[in-house]
Short mmCIF file of C-alpha atoms and ligand atoms in Angstrom, two decimals:
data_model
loop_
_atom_site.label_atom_id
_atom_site.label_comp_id
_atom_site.label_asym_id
_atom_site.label_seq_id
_atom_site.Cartn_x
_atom_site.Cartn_y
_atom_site.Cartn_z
CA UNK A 1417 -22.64 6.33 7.48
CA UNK A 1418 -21.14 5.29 10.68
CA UNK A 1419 -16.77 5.82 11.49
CA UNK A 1420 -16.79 2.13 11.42
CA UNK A 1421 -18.21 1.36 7.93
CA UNK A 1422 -15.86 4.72 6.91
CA UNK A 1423 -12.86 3.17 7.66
CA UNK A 1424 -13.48 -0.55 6.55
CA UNK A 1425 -13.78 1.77 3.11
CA UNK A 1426 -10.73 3.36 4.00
CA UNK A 1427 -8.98 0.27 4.47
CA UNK A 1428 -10.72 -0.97 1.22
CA UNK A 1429 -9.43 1.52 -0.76
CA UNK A 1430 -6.18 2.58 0.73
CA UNK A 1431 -5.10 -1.20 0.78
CA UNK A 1432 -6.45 -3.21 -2.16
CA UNK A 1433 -8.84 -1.00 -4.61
CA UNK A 1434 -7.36 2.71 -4.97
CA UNK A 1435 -8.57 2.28 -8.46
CA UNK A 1436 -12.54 1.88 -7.44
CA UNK A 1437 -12.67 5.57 -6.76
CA UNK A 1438 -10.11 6.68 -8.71
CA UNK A 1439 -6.95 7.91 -6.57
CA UNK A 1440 -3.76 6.96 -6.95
CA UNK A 1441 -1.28 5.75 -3.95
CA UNK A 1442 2.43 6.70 -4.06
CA UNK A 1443 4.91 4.73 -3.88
CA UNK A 1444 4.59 4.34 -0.33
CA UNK A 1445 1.08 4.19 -0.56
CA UNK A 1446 0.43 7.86 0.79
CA UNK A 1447 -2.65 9.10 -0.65
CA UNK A 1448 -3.73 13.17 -1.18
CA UNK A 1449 -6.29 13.26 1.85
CA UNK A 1450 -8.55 16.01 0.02
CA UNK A 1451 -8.87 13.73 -3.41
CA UNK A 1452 -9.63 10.88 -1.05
CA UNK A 1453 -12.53 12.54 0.93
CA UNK A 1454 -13.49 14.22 -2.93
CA UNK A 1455 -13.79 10.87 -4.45
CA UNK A 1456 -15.05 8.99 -1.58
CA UNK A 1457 -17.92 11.59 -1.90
CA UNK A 1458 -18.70 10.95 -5.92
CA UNK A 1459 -18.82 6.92 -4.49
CA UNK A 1460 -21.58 8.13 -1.88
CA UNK A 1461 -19.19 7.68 1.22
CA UNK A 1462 -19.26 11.39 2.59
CA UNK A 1463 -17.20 12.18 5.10
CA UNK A 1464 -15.06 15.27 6.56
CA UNK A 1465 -11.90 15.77 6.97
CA UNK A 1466 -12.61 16.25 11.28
CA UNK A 1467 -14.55 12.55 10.75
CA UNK A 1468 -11.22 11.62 8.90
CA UNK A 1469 -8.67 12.61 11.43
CA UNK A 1470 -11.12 11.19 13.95
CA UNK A 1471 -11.07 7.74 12.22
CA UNK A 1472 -7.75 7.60 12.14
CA UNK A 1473 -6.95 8.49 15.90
CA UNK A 1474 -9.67 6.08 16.96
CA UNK A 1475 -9.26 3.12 14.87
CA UNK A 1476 -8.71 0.33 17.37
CA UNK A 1477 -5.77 -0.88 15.32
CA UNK A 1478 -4.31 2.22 14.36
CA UNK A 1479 -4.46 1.25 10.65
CA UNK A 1480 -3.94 5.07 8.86
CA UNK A 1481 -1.36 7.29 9.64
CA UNK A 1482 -1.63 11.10 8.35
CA UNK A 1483 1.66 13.19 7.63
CA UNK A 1484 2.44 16.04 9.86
CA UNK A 1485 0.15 18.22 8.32
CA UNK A 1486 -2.78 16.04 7.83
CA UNK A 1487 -2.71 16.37 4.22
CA UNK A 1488 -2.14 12.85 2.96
CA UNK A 1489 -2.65 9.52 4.88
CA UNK A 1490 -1.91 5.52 4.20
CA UNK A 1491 -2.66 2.62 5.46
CA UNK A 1492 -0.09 1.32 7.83
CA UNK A 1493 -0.72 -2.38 6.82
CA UNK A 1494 -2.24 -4.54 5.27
CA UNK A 1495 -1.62 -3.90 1.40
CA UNK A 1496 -2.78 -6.33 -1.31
CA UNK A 1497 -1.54 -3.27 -3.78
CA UNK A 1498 2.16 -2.80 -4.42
CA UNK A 1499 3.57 -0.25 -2.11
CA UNK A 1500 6.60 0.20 -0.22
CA UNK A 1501 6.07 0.62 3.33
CA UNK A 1502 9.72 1.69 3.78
CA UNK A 1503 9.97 -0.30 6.92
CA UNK A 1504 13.07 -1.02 8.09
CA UNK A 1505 14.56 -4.65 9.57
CA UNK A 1506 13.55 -5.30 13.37
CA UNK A 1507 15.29 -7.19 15.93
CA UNK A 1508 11.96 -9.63 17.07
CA UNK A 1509 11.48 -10.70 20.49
CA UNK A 1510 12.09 -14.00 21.50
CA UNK A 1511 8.60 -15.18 20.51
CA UNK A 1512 5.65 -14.01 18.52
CA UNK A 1513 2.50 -15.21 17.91
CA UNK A 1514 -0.22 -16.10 15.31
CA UNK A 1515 -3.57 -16.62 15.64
CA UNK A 1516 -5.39 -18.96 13.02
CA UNK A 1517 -7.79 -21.65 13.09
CA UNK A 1518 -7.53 -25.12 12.96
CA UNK A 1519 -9.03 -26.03 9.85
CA UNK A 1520 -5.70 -24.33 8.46
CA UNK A 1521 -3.27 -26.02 10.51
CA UNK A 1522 -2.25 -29.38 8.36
CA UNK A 1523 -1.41 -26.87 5.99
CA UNK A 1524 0.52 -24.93 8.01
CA UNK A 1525 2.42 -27.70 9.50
CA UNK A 1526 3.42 -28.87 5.65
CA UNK A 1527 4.45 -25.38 4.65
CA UNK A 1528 4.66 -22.70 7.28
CA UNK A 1529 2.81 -19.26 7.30
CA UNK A 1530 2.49 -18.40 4.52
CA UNK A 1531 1.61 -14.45 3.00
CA UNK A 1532 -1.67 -15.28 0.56
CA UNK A 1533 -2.93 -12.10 -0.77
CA UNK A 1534 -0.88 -9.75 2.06
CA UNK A 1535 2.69 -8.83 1.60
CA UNK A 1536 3.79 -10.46 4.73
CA UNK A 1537 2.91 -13.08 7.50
CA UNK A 1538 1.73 -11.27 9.82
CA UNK A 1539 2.61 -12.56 13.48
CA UNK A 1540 1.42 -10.14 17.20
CA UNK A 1541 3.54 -9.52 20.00
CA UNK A 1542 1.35 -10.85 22.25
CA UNK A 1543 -1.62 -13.53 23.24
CA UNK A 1544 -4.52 -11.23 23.84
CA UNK A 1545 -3.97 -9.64 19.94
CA UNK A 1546 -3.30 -13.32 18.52
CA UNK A 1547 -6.32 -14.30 20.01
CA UNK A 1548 -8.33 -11.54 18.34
CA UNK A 1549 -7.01 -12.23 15.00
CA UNK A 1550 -7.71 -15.62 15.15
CA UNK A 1551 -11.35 -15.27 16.50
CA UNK A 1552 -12.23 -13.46 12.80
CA UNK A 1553 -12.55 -16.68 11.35
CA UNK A 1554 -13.56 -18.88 14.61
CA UNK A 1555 -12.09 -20.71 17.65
CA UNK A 1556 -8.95 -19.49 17.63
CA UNK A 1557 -5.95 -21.26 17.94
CA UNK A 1558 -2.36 -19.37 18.77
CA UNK A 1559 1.15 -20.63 17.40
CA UNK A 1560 4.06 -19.51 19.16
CA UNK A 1561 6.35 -18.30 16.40
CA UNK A 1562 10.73 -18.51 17.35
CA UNK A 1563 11.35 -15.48 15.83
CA UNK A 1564 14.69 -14.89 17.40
CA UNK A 1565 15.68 -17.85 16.45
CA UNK A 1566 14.32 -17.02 12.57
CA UNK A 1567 16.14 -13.96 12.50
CA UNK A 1568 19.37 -15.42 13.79
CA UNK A 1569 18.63 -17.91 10.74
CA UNK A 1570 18.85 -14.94 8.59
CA UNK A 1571 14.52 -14.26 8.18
CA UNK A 1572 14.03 -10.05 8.57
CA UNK A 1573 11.39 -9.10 10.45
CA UNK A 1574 9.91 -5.12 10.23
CA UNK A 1575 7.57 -3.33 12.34
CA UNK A 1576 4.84 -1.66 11.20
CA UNK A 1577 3.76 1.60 12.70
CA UNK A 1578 0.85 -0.04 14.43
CA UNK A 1579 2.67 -2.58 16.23
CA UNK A 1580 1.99 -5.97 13.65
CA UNK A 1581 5.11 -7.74 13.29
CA UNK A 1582 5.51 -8.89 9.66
CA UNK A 1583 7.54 -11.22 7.62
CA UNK A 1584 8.10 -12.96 4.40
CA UNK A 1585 7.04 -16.45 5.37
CA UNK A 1586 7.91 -18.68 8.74
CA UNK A 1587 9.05 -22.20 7.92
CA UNK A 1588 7.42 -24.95 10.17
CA UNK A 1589 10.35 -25.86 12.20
CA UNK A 1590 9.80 -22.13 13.99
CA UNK A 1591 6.46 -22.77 14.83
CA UNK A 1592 5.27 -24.20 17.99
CA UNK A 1593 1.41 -25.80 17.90
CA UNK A 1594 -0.27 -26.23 20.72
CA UNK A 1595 -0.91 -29.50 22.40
C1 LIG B 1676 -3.76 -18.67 7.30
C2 LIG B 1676 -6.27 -8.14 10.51
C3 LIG B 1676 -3.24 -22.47 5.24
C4 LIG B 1676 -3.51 -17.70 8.43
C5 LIG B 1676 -5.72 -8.84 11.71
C6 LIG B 1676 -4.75 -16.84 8.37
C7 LIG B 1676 -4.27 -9.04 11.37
C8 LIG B 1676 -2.56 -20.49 6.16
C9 LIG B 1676 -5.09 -16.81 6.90
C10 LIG B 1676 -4.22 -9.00 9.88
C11 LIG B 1676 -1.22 -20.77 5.83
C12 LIG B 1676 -4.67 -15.53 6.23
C13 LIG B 1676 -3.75 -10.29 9.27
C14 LIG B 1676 -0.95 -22.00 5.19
C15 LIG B 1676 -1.27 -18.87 6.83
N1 LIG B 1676 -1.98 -22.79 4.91
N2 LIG B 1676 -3.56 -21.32 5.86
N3 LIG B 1676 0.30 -22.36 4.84
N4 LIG B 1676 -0.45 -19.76 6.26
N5 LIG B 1676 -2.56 -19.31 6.78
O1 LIG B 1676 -6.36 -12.24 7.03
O2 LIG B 1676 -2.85 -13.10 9.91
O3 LIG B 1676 -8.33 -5.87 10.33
O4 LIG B 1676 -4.47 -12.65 5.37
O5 LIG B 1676 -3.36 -18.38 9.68
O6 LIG B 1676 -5.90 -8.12 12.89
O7 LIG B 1676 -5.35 -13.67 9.84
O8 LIG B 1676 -6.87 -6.18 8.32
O9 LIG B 1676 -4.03 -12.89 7.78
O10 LIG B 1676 -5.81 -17.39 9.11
O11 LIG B 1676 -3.42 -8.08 11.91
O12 LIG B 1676 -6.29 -4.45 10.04
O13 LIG B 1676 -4.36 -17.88 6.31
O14 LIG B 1676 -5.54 -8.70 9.46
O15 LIG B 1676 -6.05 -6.77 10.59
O16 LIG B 1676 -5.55 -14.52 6.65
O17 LIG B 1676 -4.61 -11.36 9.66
P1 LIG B 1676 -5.16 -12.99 6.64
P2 LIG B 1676 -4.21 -12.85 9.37
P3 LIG B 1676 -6.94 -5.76 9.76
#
């Protein structure tokens, strides 16, 4: 199986399904990295732990993160499951960005951005990664989120460890649509 159908397990299973292969995420959602690569194996996904830390170094969006010692890992994002990423609040810059689509966007002019099945909005600190996101599901279109101006409104904002800028929900007024 190839590192990119490994990790889109990985993600799978560190984010939303721990219970498919039977392992168990802390509360933080670390993960024993042995008893992952053990019961990845009874699932038929067979993999090493040097094609694990490999994954994780390469993966484009830096989505794992391994303690020091390489002997349990998490996802840095992304979580449908309950965890605690521990994050802490994050001063935003001035603006942020989201990239959607624009079958989405009466919606999003009614009631914001809104979380669905993540834990947070999740908003990029730049065009070139909005852009991306967006393209997943089509043309992409890019809203400039305020998010200095939501924080100063009293919104947190935290950083995950791979650089996605998260929060609870932003209202319309901080959204700018294009033209
Ligand atoms: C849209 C990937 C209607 C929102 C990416 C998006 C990202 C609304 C979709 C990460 C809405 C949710 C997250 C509203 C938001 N009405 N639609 N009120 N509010 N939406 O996938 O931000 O590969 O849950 O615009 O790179 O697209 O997983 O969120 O289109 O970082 O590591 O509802 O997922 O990273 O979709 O993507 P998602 P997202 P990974």
């Amino acid at each position: 199986m190839d590192n990119k159908r490994i990790s889109k397990f990985l993600s799978l299973v560190l984010r939303h399904e721990p219970e498919k292969i039977g392992i168990v995420l802390d509360e933080h959602g670390w993960t024993d990295s042995q008893e992952l690569i053990q019961a990845a194996a009874r699932h038929g996904v067979r993999f090493d732990q040097s094609t694990l830390l490999e994954i994780v170094r390469t993966s484009d969006k830096q989505r794992f993160a391994l303690n020091e010692d390489h002997t349990r890992i998490r996802a840095n994002q992304g979580h449908s499951v309950e965890v605690d990423l521990a994050l802490e609040p994050k001063q935003p810059p001035e603006s942020l960005y989201h990239g959607t689509v624009e079958k989405f966007l009466g919606s999003i002019r009614s009631t914001g951005l809104q979380k669905g099945e993540r834990h947070h909005v999740h908003l990029s600190p730049d065009l070139t990664t909005a852009t991306k996101v967006g393209e997943r599901r089509g043309k992409p279109v890019i809203l400039t989120i305020r998010a200095a101006a939501m924080a100063e409104a009293g919104h947190p904002f935290f950083l995950s460890e791979n650089g996605v800028w998260l929060t609870d929900a932003v209202p319309p007024e901080f959204i700018e649509f294009p033209p």
